[in-house]
């Protein structure tokens, strides 16, 4: 299979094949697997099952330094289970880290692993860790995938406590949308657990092992959508409570008390968001486990994503700034710049106001000024009245000076009015590489300036690299063709410069190349508002807002320092 290379933007996968030691997706990760350790996790979720477990195949006798296809140099074996092994490797051709799953070509699952890898590669969704190659050669089958060194497993995130409400909301929203897209293409995961979910340094959530991890273990399901939906519910439950929603301990998390059954997250831990608690129960609901106060169960990722979209939006926490204890305003900030410093211990007298004009000279001056003002007012009034009388006479002599249609031709300017165009939908436009934050695009037109869609943070700038990432942006849908006259774009970061261009396009899809779009206008700004005027009259249903240069900004809660930008509020007028 030809390599499907996708830029990792400094993020990566650690293997996706953690050693497991307990039953049904309820196992704990013990770090790097020892040689020949068996995977005994059995069923992975509700309705999933393990087929053709061979147990007698030996992993290929490989070692660090071995090369596959004269290109992939094996560095470290991270998992060795049930006839296959997983490695951290280096792609010497592209000089980047990759992950590799290897198993013998005569392994009972080799065919299904190849088929799953090739299907996952065709999806090409940046929310999943990408399959880069799937090959059979020299009696081996191997699958090459992205390796994301800057990403963190959910397992590690939960080791320090439950997620913040906004982070949990973003996680379940992005996971459900991603899995809904995968199932629309006929792909299931069947091994969604805290070790297969990663948070990149940009804040984006990624899923690894789509279809492949289940194929490596021979896991299938008669109800794959239900299995993946319940797995997402378990992940949300763990993110809210730091507990695994089953009786057995798993992934470093304690299970629920024996005999209690499935109870809502807000009954397990104080302060849990009520809406997210109910959402987790709706995804986990089966066999009457859901309490009566909850709505109907979500049985597919699509239903779960819809339920999330119907919830009140959870906003990110407001950034706070606390001045250090030794912070002191400078003399310039205090308004004393250029004045001599007061001597310690001395009270500075307030400047005395100028004395009122109480002398005889002062009174005379006041009377003189008053008289001049009265005279000036009288002269002005006389001139105004004379002008009005002249205009009235001229109007009586010449008529009302109307045009043939009865309207005063001096009645004023054109009656042309502008109106704000309603945005019906929006979607990220990805010209090359990975998406930015596709789940946040609707925050750019929600009328709330405290919410925003943001780009990743890039090391090079301010101009973006055409060969790697030519630009970033969002396509907006007005629902029908509209005449666009201008756009006002609220920006989170000022400084350096931001360059933004508007294009008329044919659809929301990123498959439409920029070269086939119509350029409407462009502007470069150093402020926090970009106002783009449309230079030509064009009607279009879809308009792309495209950034090709970003300002430098310091690190924050969501990303490190670098060249980045965010849209807080956007309005189109027509």
Coordinates of C-alpha atoms in Angstrom, one line a residue:
X1 CA 0.0 0.0 0.0
X2 CA 1.3 3.4 -0.8
X3 CA 2.2 5.5 2.2
X4 CA -0.5 7.9 3.4
X5 CA 1.6 10.6 5.0
X6 CA 0.0 13.1 7.3
X7 CA 1.9 15.8 9.2
X8 CA 1.8 15.2 12.9
X9 CA 2.4 18.8 14.0
X10 CA 4.6 17.8 16.9
X11 CA 2.1 15.3 18.4
X12 CA 2.2 11.6 18.5
X13 CA 1.2 8.1 19.5
X14 CA 3.0 5.9 21.9
X15 CA 1.8 2.6 20.4
X16 CA -1.8 1.8 21.1
X17 CA -1.2 -1.7 22.4
X18 CA -0.9 -1.5 26.1
X19 CA -0.4 -4.8 28.0
X20 CA -3.7 -5.7 29.7
X21 CA -4.2 -8.0 32.7
X22 CA -7.9 -8.0 33.5
X23 CA -11.3 -8.7 31.9
X24 CA -13.5 -6.8 29.4
X25 CA -11.8 -3.5 28.9
X26 CA -11.2 -3.3 32.7
X27 CA -7.5 -3.9 32.8
X28 CA -4.7 -1.8 34.1
X29 CA -1.7 -0.7 32.1
X30 CA 1.6 -1.8 33.6
X31 CA 4.0 0.1 31.3
X32 CA 6.0 -1.8 28.7
X33 CA 5.0 -5.4 28.3
X34 CA 7.4 -8.1 29.0
X35 CA 8.3 -10.7 26.3
X36 CA 5.5 -13.2 25.6
X37 CA 3.0 -11.6 28.0
X38 CA -0.5 -12.6 27.0
X39 CA -3.4 -10.3 26.4
X40 CA -6.2 -11.7 28.6
X41 CA -8.6 -8.8 28.4
X42 CA -11.3 -11.0 26.6
X43 CA -14.3 -9.0 25.6
X44 CA -13.7 -5.3 25.0
X45 CA -17.1 -3.8 25.4
X46 CA -20.8 -4.7 25.4
X47 CA -21.5 -7.0 22.5
X48 CA -17.8 -7.5 21.5
X49 CA -16.1 -10.9 21.4
X50 CA -12.7 -12.4 20.7
X51 CA -12.4 -14.7 17.7
X52 CA -9.7 -17.2 16.7
X53 CA -7.3 -16.5 19.6
X54 CA -4.3 -18.4 18.5
X55 CA -2.0 -18.2 21.5
X56 CA 0.6 -20.4 19.9
X57 CA 2.1 -17.9 17.4
X58 CA 5.5 -16.6 18.4
X59 CA 6.2 -12.9 17.7
X60 CA 8.7 -12.4 14.8
X61 CA 12.3 -12.7 16.1
X62 CA 13.2 -9.0 15.6
X63 CA 15.5 -6.7 17.5
X64 CA 16.4 -3.0 17.8
X65 CA 18.1 -1.8 14.7
X66 CA 16.3 -4.1 12.4
X67 CA 14.9 -2.4 9.3
X68 CA 11.7 -3.0 7.5
X69 CA 11.5 -2.2 3.8
X70 CA 15.0 -0.6 4.2
X71 CA 13.2 2.3 5.7
X72 CA 11.6 1.7 9.1
X73 CA 14.3 1.2 11.8
X74 CA 13.0 -0.5 14.9
X75 CA 14.0 1.2 18.1
X76 CA 12.1 -0.2 21.1
X77 CA 9.6 -2.9 21.6
X78 CA 6.7 -1.5 23.6
X79 CA 4.3 -4.5 23.5
X80 CA 4.7 -8.3 22.8
X81 CA 1.4 -10.1 23.0
X82 CA -0.2 -13.2 21.5
X83 CA 1.8 -13.5 18.4
X84 CA 2.3 -9.9 17.5
X85 CA 4.6 -7.1 18.7
X86 CA 4.5 -3.3 18.6
X87 CA 7.5 -1.1 18.3
X88 CA 8.6 2.5 18.3
X89 CA 10.6 3.0 15.1
X90 CA 12.1 5.7 12.9
X91 CA 11.1 6.4 9.3
X92 CA 14.6 7.1 7.9
X93 CA 13.2 8.4 4.7
X94 CA 11.1 11.2 6.3
X95 CA 13.2 11.4 9.5
X96 CA 10.3 11.0 11.9
X97 CA 9.2 8.7 14.7
X98 CA 6.5 6.1 13.8
X99 CA 4.8 3.2 15.5
X100 CA 4.8 -0.3 13.9
X101 CA 2.7 -3.4 14.6
X102 CA 4.3 -6.6 13.3
X103 CA 3.0 -10.2 13.1
X104 CA 3.8 -13.3 11.0
X105 CA 2.2 -13.5 7.6
X106 CA 0.7 -16.9 8.5
X107 CA -0.9 -15.5 11.7
X108 CA -4.6 -16.3 11.8
X109 CA -5.4 -12.6 12.0
X110 CA -2.9 -11.3 9.5
X111 CA -5.4 -10.9 6.7
X112 CA -7.9 -9.1 8.9
X113 CA -5.2 -6.8 10.3
X114 CA -4.2 -5.8 6.8
X115 CA -7.8 -5.2 5.7
X116 CA -8.5 -3.1 8.9
X117 CA -5.4 -1.0 8.4
X118 CA -6.1 -0.2 4.8
X119 CA -9.7 0.7 5.6
X120 CA -8.6 3.0 8.4
X121 CA -6.0 4.6 6.2
X122 CA -8.6 5.5 3.6
X123 CA -10.7 7.4 6.2
X124 CA -8.0 10.0 6.5
X125 CA -9.7 11.8 9.4
X126 CA -7.2 13.9 11.4
X127 CA -9.1 13.1 14.6
X128 CA -7.6 9.6 14.4
X129 CA -4.0 8.6 14.6
X130 CA -3.3 7.9 11.0
X131 CA -2.2 4.6 9.4
X132 CA 0.7 5.4 7.2
X133 CA 1.5 2.0 5.6
X134 CA 0.3 -1.6 5.6
X135 CA 2.6 -4.1 4.0
X136 CA 3.2 -7.8 3.6
X137 CA 6.7 -8.8 2.8
X138 CA 9.4 -11.4 3.9
X139 CA 6.8 -13.5 5.7
X140 CA 5.8 -10.5 7.8
X141 CA 2.8 -8.3 8.0
X142 CA 3.4 -4.9 9.5
X143 CA 1.3 -1.7 10.0
X144 CA 3.0 1.7 10.3
X145 CA 1.2 4.5 12.1
X146 CA 1.8 8.0 13.5
X147 CA 3.7 8.3 16.7
X148 CA 2.7 11.3 18.8
X149 CA 5.4 12.1 21.4
X150 CA 3.7 15.4 22.6
X151 CA 0.3 13.7 23.2
X152 CA -0.8 12.4 26.6
X153 CA -2.9 9.4 27.2
X154 CA -6.2 9.8 29.1
X155 CA -4.8 7.2 31.5
X156 CA -2.0 9.6 32.4
X157 CA -4.3 12.6 32.6
X158 CA -6.6 10.8 35.0
X159 CA -3.7 9.8 37.3
X160 CA -3.7 13.3 38.7
X161 CA -7.5 13.5 39.1
X162 CA -10.7 14.0 37.1
X163 CA -10.7 16.4 34.2
X164 CA -12.0 19.9 34.4
X165 CA -15.6 20.2 33.2
X166 CA -14.7 22.0 29.9
X167 CA -12.0 19.4 29.1
X168 CA -14.4 16.5 29.7
X169 CA -17.0 18.3 27.5
X170 CA -14.5 18.8 24.7
X171 CA -13.3 15.2 25.0
X172 CA -16.8 13.5 24.7
X173 CA -17.9 16.0 22.0
X174 CA -14.8 15.3 19.8
X175 CA -14.8 11.5 20.4
X176 CA -18.5 11.1 19.6
X177 CA -18.2 13.2 16.4
X178 CA -15.1 11.3 15.3
X179 CA -16.6 7.9 15.9
X180 CA -19.9 9.0 14.2
X181 CA -17.8 9.9 11.1
X182 CA -16.0 6.5 11.3
X183 CA -19.2 4.5 11.6
X184 CA -20.7 6.3 8.6
X185 CA -17.8 4.8 6.6
X186 CA -18.4 1.4 8.1
X187 CA -15.5 1.5 10.6
X188 CA -15.7 0.6 14.3
X189 CA -13.1 0.8 17.0
X190 CA -14.2 -1.8 19.6
X191 CA -11.2 -1.1 21.9
X192 CA -11.9 2.5 23.0
X193 CA -10.4 2.9 26.5
X194 CA -8.3 5.5 28.4
X195 CA -5.1 4.1 26.7
X196 CA -6.5 4.7 23.1
X197 CA -7.5 8.3 23.7
X198 CA -4.8 11.0 23.5
X199 CA -4.9 14.8 24.1
X200 CA -2.5 16.7 21.9
X201 CA -0.5 19.7 23.1
X202 CA -2.9 21.8 21.1
X203 CA -5.9 20.5 23.1
X204 CA -7.3 18.4 20.3
X205 CA -8.3 14.9 21.2
X206 CA -7.1 12.0 19.0
X207 CA -8.1 8.3 18.8
X208 CA -5.6 5.6 18.0
X209 CA -6.1 2.1 16.8
X210 CA -9.3 2.5 14.8
X211 CA -10.2 -1.0 13.6
X212 CA -6.6 -2.1 13.8
X213 CA -6.3 -2.7 17.6
X214 CA -9.5 -4.9 17.5
X215 CA -8.2 -6.8 14.5
X216 CA -4.9 -7.5 16.2
X217 CA -6.8 -9.2 19.0
X218 CA -9.6 -10.8 16.9
X219 CA -12.3 -8.7 18.5
X220 CA -15.7 -8.4 16.7
X221 CA -19.1 -7.3 17.7
X222 CA -22.7 -7.8 16.5
X223 CA -23.5 -4.3 17.7
X224 CA -20.4 -2.2 16.9
X225 CA -22.1 1.2 17.2
X226 CA -23.5 0.3 20.6
X227 CA -20.2 -1.1 21.8
X228 CA -18.3 2.1 20.8
X229 CA -21.0 4.4 22.3
X230 CA -20.9 2.6 25.6
X231 CA -17.1 2.9 25.5
X232 CA -17.3 6.7 25.1
X233 CA -19.8 6.8 28.0
X234 CA -17.3 4.9 30.1
X235 CA -14.5 7.3 29.2
X236 CA -16.7 10.3 30.1
X237 CA -17.6 8.6 33.4
X238 CA -13.9 8.1 34.2
X239 CA -13.1 11.7 33.2
X240 CA -15.8 13.1 35.6
X241 CA -15.2 10.8 38.6
X242 CA -11.7 9.3 38.3
X243 CA -13.5 5.9 38.7
X244 CA -14.1 3.1 36.2
X245 CA -17.9 2.5 35.8
X246 CA -17.7 -1.3 36.5
X247 CA -16.9 -3.3 39.6
X248 CA -13.3 -4.3 38.5
X249 CA -10.4 -1.9 38.7
X250 CA -9.0 -0.9 35.4
X251 CA -6.4 1.5 33.8
X252 CA -5.2 2.6 37.2
X253 CA -8.7 3.6 38.2
X254 CA -10.8 2.1 41.0
X255 CA -14.0 0.4 40.1
X256 CA -17.4 1.0 41.6
X257 CA -18.2 -0.6 45.0
X258 CA -19.3 -4.2 44.8
X259 CA -23.0 -4.8 44.6
X260 CA -24.0 -1.2 44.1
X261 CA -24.4 -1.4 40.4
X262 CA -24.1 1.5 37.9
X263 CA -24.7 4.8 39.7
X264 CA -24.6 8.3 38.2
X265 CA -21.3 10.2 38.3
X266 CA -22.8 13.1 40.3
X267 CA -23.6 10.5 43.0
X268 CA -20.1 9.2 43.0
X269 CA -18.3 12.6 43.3
X270 CA -19.5 15.9 44.5
X271 CA -19.5 18.8 42.1
X272 CA -19.8 16.8 38.9
X273 CA -21.6 18.7 36.1
X274 CA -25.2 17.5 36.1
X275 CA -25.6 17.5 32.3
X276 CA -22.4 15.6 31.7
X277 CA -23.4 13.1 34.4
X278 CA -26.7 12.4 32.7
X279 CA -25.0 12.2 29.3
X280 CA -22.6 9.5 30.6
X281 CA -25.5 7.5 31.9
X282 CA -27.4 7.7 28.6
X283 CA -24.4 6.3 26.8
X284 CA -23.8 3.6 29.4
X285 CA -27.6 2.7 29.7
X286 CA -28.4 -1.0 29.3
X287 CA -30.5 -3.6 31.1
X288 CA -32.3 -1.0 33.2
X289 CA -29.1 0.5 34.6
X290 CA -30.2 4.0 33.8
X291 CA -32.1 5.9 36.5
X292 CA -35.6 7.0 35.8
X293 CA -34.6 10.7 35.7
X294 CA -32.5 10.2 32.6
X295 CA -33.7 10.5 29.1
X296 CA -33.6 7.7 26.5
X297 CA -30.4 5.8 26.0
X298 CA -27.9 6.9 23.2
X299 CA -27.1 3.7 21.3
X300 CA -24.9 5.1 18.5
X301 CA -22.1 7.8 18.4
X302 CA -24.4 9.8 16.1
X303 CA -27.1 9.9 18.7
X304 CA -24.6 10.8 21.4
X305 CA -23.1 13.6 19.3
X306 CA -26.7 15.0 18.8
X307 CA -27.4 14.8 22.5
X308 CA -24.2 16.8 23.2
X309 CA -25.2 19.4 20.7
X310 CA -28.6 19.9 22.4
X311 CA -26.9 20.6 25.8
X312 CA -26.2 24.1 26.9
X313 CA -22.7 24.9 25.7
X314 CA -20.0 24.6 28.4
X315 CA -17.7 27.6 28.1
X316 CA -13.9 27.4 28.8
X317 CA -12.7 28.9 32.1
X318 CA -11.8 32.5 32.0
X319 CA -8.0 33.1 32.1
X320 CA -6.9 34.8 35.3
X321 CA -3.9 36.9 36.0
X322 CA -2.5 37.3 39.5
X323 CA 0.2 39.9 40.0
X324 CA 3.3 38.6 41.8
X325 CA 3.7 39.8 45.4
X326 CA 6.6 42.1 44.6
X327 CA 4.7 43.8 41.7
X328 CA 4.8 47.6 42.0
X329 CA 3.6 50.2 39.6
X330 CA 6.4 52.3 38.0
X331 CA 6.5 56.0 38.5
X332 CA 5.4 56.4 34.9
X333 CA 2.3 54.2 35.6
X334 CA 1.6 56.2 38.8
X335 CA 1.6 59.5 36.8
X336 CA 4.7 61.0 38.6
X337 CA 7.1 60.6 35.6
X338 CA 9.3 63.7 35.4
X339 CA 8.4 65.0 38.9
X340 CA 11.0 65.0 41.8
X341 CA 10.5 62.1 44.2
X342 CA 9.1 63.1 47.5
X343 CA 11.3 62.9 50.6
X344 CA 10.4 60.0 52.9
X345 CA 8.2 61.0 55.8
X346 CA 7.0 64.3 54.3
X347 CA 3.4 64.9 53.4
X348 CA 3.0 66.4 50.0
X349 CA 0.6 69.4 49.9
X350 CA -2.1 69.3 47.3
X351 CA -1.8 72.0 44.7
X352 CA -4.0 75.0 45.5
X353 CA -6.7 75.9 42.9
X354 CA -6.3 79.3 41.1
X355 CA -8.1 82.1 43.0
X356 CA -11.4 83.2 41.7
X357 CA -11.8 86.5 39.8
X358 CA -13.0 88.6 42.9
X359 CA -11.1 91.8 42.3
X360 CA -12.5 94.9 40.5
X361 CA -10.4 94.1 37.4
X362 CA -11.8 90.5 37.5
X363 CA -15.4 91.6 37.7
X364 CA -14.9 94.0 34.8
X365 CA -13.3 91.3 32.7
X366 CA -16.3 88.9 33.3
X367 CA -18.8 91.6 32.2
X368 CA -16.7 92.2 29.1
X369 CA -16.6 88.6 28.1
X370 CA -20.4 88.2 28.8
X371 CA -21.2 91.1 26.5
X372 CA -19.1 89.7 23.7
X373 CA -20.8 86.4 23.9
X374 CA -24.3 88.0 23.8
X375 CA -23.3 90.1 20.8
X376 CA -21.9 87.0 19.0
X377 CA -25.1 85.0 19.6
X378 CA -27.2 87.8 18.3
X379 CA -25.2 88.2 15.2
X380 CA -25.2 84.5 14.5
X381 CA -29.0 84.3 15.0
X382 CA -29.6 87.2 12.6
X383 CA -27.4 85.5 9.9
X384 CA -29.1 82.2 10.3
X385 CA -32.6 83.8 10.0
X386 CA -31.5 85.7 6.9
X387 CA -30.2 82.5 5.2
X388 CA -33.4 80.6 5.9
X389 CA -35.5 83.5 4.5
X390 CA -33.4 83.5 1.3
X391 CA -33.9 79.8 0.9
X392 CA -37.6 80.1 1.4
X393 CA -37.8 82.9 -1.3
X394 CA -35.8 80.8 -3.7
X395 CA -38.1 77.8 -3.1
X396 CA -41.2 79.9 -3.8
X397 CA -39.7 81.3 -7.0
X398 CA -38.6 78.0 -8.5
X399 CA -41.1 75.4 -7.0
X400 CA -40.1 72.5 -5.0
X401 CA -37.2 71.4 -7.3
X402 CA -38.5 67.9 -7.6
X403 CA -37.6 65.3 -10.2
X404 CA -40.2 63.9 -12.6
X405 CA -41.1 61.0 -10.2
X406 CA -42.0 63.4 -7.5
X407 CA -39.0 62.8 -5.2
X408 CA -36.7 65.5 -4.0
X409 CA -33.4 65.0 -5.9
X410 CA -31.5 66.5 -3.0
X411 CA -33.2 64.3 -0.5
X412 CA -30.0 62.7 0.6
X413 CA -27.8 59.7 -0.1
X414 CA -28.7 56.3 -1.6
X415 CA -31.2 54.2 0.3
X416 CA -28.9 51.2 0.1
X417 CA -28.8 49.4 3.5
X418 CA -26.5 46.7 4.8
X419 CA -27.7 43.8 6.9
X420 CA -26.0 41.1 8.9
X421 CA -26.1 37.7 7.1
X422 CA -27.2 34.7 9.2
X423 CA -24.8 31.8 9.3
X424 CA -26.4 28.4 9.1
X425 CA -23.4 26.2 9.5
X426 CA -19.6 26.2 9.4
X427 CA -16.7 23.7 9.0
X428 CA -12.9 23.9 9.1
X429 CA -11.1 24.0 5.8
X430 CA -8.0 21.8 5.9
X431 CA -5.8 22.3 2.8
X432 CA -2.9 20.2 4.1
X433 CA -2.0 18.4 7.4
X434 CA -4.2 18.2 10.4
X435 CA -7.3 20.1 11.4
X436 CA -7.1 22.8 14.1
X437 CA -10.2 22.6 16.4
X438 CA -13.1 21.5 14.3
X439 CA -15.4 21.1 17.3
X440 CA -15.2 24.9 18.1
X441 CA -16.1 26.5 14.8
X442 CA -19.6 27.4 15.9
X443 CA -18.1 29.5 18.7
X444 CA -17.1 32.0 16.1
X445 CA -20.7 33.1 15.4
X446 CA -22.5 32.3 18.7
X447 CA -22.7 36.0 19.7
X448 CA -20.5 35.4 22.7
X449 CA -17.1 37.1 22.5
X450 CA -15.7 35.0 25.4
X451 CA -15.8 31.8 23.3
X452 CA -13.6 31.2 20.3
X453 CA -12.1 28.8 17.8
X454 CA -8.3 28.8 17.9
X455 CA -5.5 27.6 15.7
X456 CA -2.6 25.5 16.7
X457 CA 0.6 27.2 17.9
X458 CA 3.3 27.2 15.3
X459 CA 7.1 27.7 15.8
X460 CA 7.6 29.5 12.4
X461 CA 5.9 32.7 11.4
X462 CA 4.3 35.0 11.0
X463 CA 3.8 33.8 7.4
X464 CA 2.6 30.2 7.3
X465 CA 4.7 27.6 5.5
X466 CA 3.1 26.9 2.0
X467 CA 4.7 23.5 1.7
X468 CA 3.5 22.2 5.1
X469 CA 0.5 24.3 6.2
X470 CA -0.4 27.0 3.6
X471 CA -3.1 28.4 5.8
X472 CA -5.9 27.7 8.2
X473 CA -9.5 28.8 8.2
X474 CA -13.3 28.1 8.3
X475 CA -15.9 27.9 5.6
X476 CA -19.3 29.4 6.5
X477 CA -22.7 28.5 5.0
X478 CA -25.5 31.1 4.7
X479 CA -28.0 28.5 3.7
X480 CA -28.6 30.1 0.3
X481 CA -26.6 32.4 -2.1
X482 CA -26.0 35.8 -0.6
X483 CA -24.3 39.0 -1.7
X484 CA -21.4 39.6 0.8
X485 CA -20.1 43.1 1.1
X486 CA -17.8 42.9 4.1
X487 CA -16.8 40.8 7.1
X488 CA -15.8 41.9 10.6
X489 CA -13.7 39.3 12.4
X490 CA -12.9 39.6 16.1
X491 CA -9.5 38.2 17.0
X492 CA -8.1 37.0 20.3
X493 CA -4.4 38.0 19.7
X494 CA -3.0 41.3 18.4
X495 CA 0.6 42.2 17.6
X496 CA 2.9 41.2 14.7
X497 CA 0.4 40.9 12.0
X498 CA -2.6 38.8 11.0
X499 CA -3.4 38.3 7.3
X500 CA -6.9 37.1 6.4
X501 CA -8.6 36.6 3.1
X502 CA -12.2 35.9 2.0
X503 CA -13.0 33.4 -0.8
X504 CA -16.3 32.5 -2.3
X505 CA -16.4 28.7 -2.7
X506 CA -18.8 26.0 -3.8
X507 CA -19.3 23.9 -0.6
X508 CA -18.2 23.3 3.0
X509 CA -15.8 20.6 1.8
X510 CA -12.0 20.9 2.0
X511 CA -11.8 19.1 -1.3
X512 CA -12.4 22.3 -3.2
X513 CA -8.9 23.8 -4.0
X514 CA -8.2 27.4 -3.3
X515 CA -7.2 27.9 -6.9
X516 CA -10.8 27.3 -8.0
X517 CA -12.3 29.8 -5.5
X518 CA -13.1 33.5 -6.1
X519 CA -11.1 35.9 -4.0
X520 CA -13.3 38.5 -2.4
X521 CA -10.9 40.6 -0.4
X522 CA -8.0 40.6 2.0
X523 CA -6.6 42.6 4.9
X524 CA -3.6 42.6 7.2
X525 CA -4.0 43.9 10.8
X526 CA -2.0 44.2 14.0
X527 CA -5.1 44.7 16.1
X528 CA -7.8 42.5 17.5
X529 CA -10.3 43.2 14.7
X530 CA -10.0 42.4 11.0
X531 CA -12.4 44.2 8.7
X532 CA -12.4 42.8 5.2
X533 CA -14.2 44.7 2.4
X534 CA -15.3 42.8 -0.6
X535 CA -13.8 44.3 -3.8
X536 CA -16.2 42.8 -6.3
X537 CA -19.9 42.0 -6.2
X538 CA -20.3 38.2 -5.9
X539 CA -23.2 36.1 -4.6
X540 CA -22.2 32.9 -2.9
X541 CA -23.7 30.5 -0.4
X542 CA -20.3 29.6 1.1
X543 CA -17.4 31.9 2.1
X544 CA -14.0 30.8 3.3
X545 CA -12.2 32.9 6.0
X546 CA -8.6 32.0 5.4
X547 CA -5.5 33.0 7.5
X548 CA -2.1 33.0 5.9
X549 CA -0.1 34.9 8.6
X550 CA -0.5 34.7 12.4
X551 CA 0.8 36.9 15.2
X552 CA 3.2 35.7 17.9
X553 CA 1.5 35.2 21.3
X554 CA 2.6 33.9 24.7
X555 CA 1.6 30.4 26.0
X556 CA -1.8 29.9 27.7
X557 CA -3.9 27.2 29.1
X558 CA -4.4 25.5 25.8
X559 CA -1.2 26.0 23.8
X560 CA 2.5 27.0 24.1
X561 CA 3.9 30.2 22.9
X562 CA 4.2 30.6 19.2
X563 CA 2.4 32.0 16.1
X564 CA -1.3 31.5 16.5
X565 CA -4.7 33.2 16.3
X566 CA -8.3 32.7 17.4
X567 CA -11.6 34.0 16.1
X568 CA -13.9 35.3 18.9
X569 CA -16.8 36.8 17.0
X570 CA -17.4 37.0 13.2
X571 CA -20.1 38.8 11.3
X572 CA -20.8 39.1 7.5
X573 CA -22.8 41.9 6.1
X574 CA -24.5 42.0 2.7

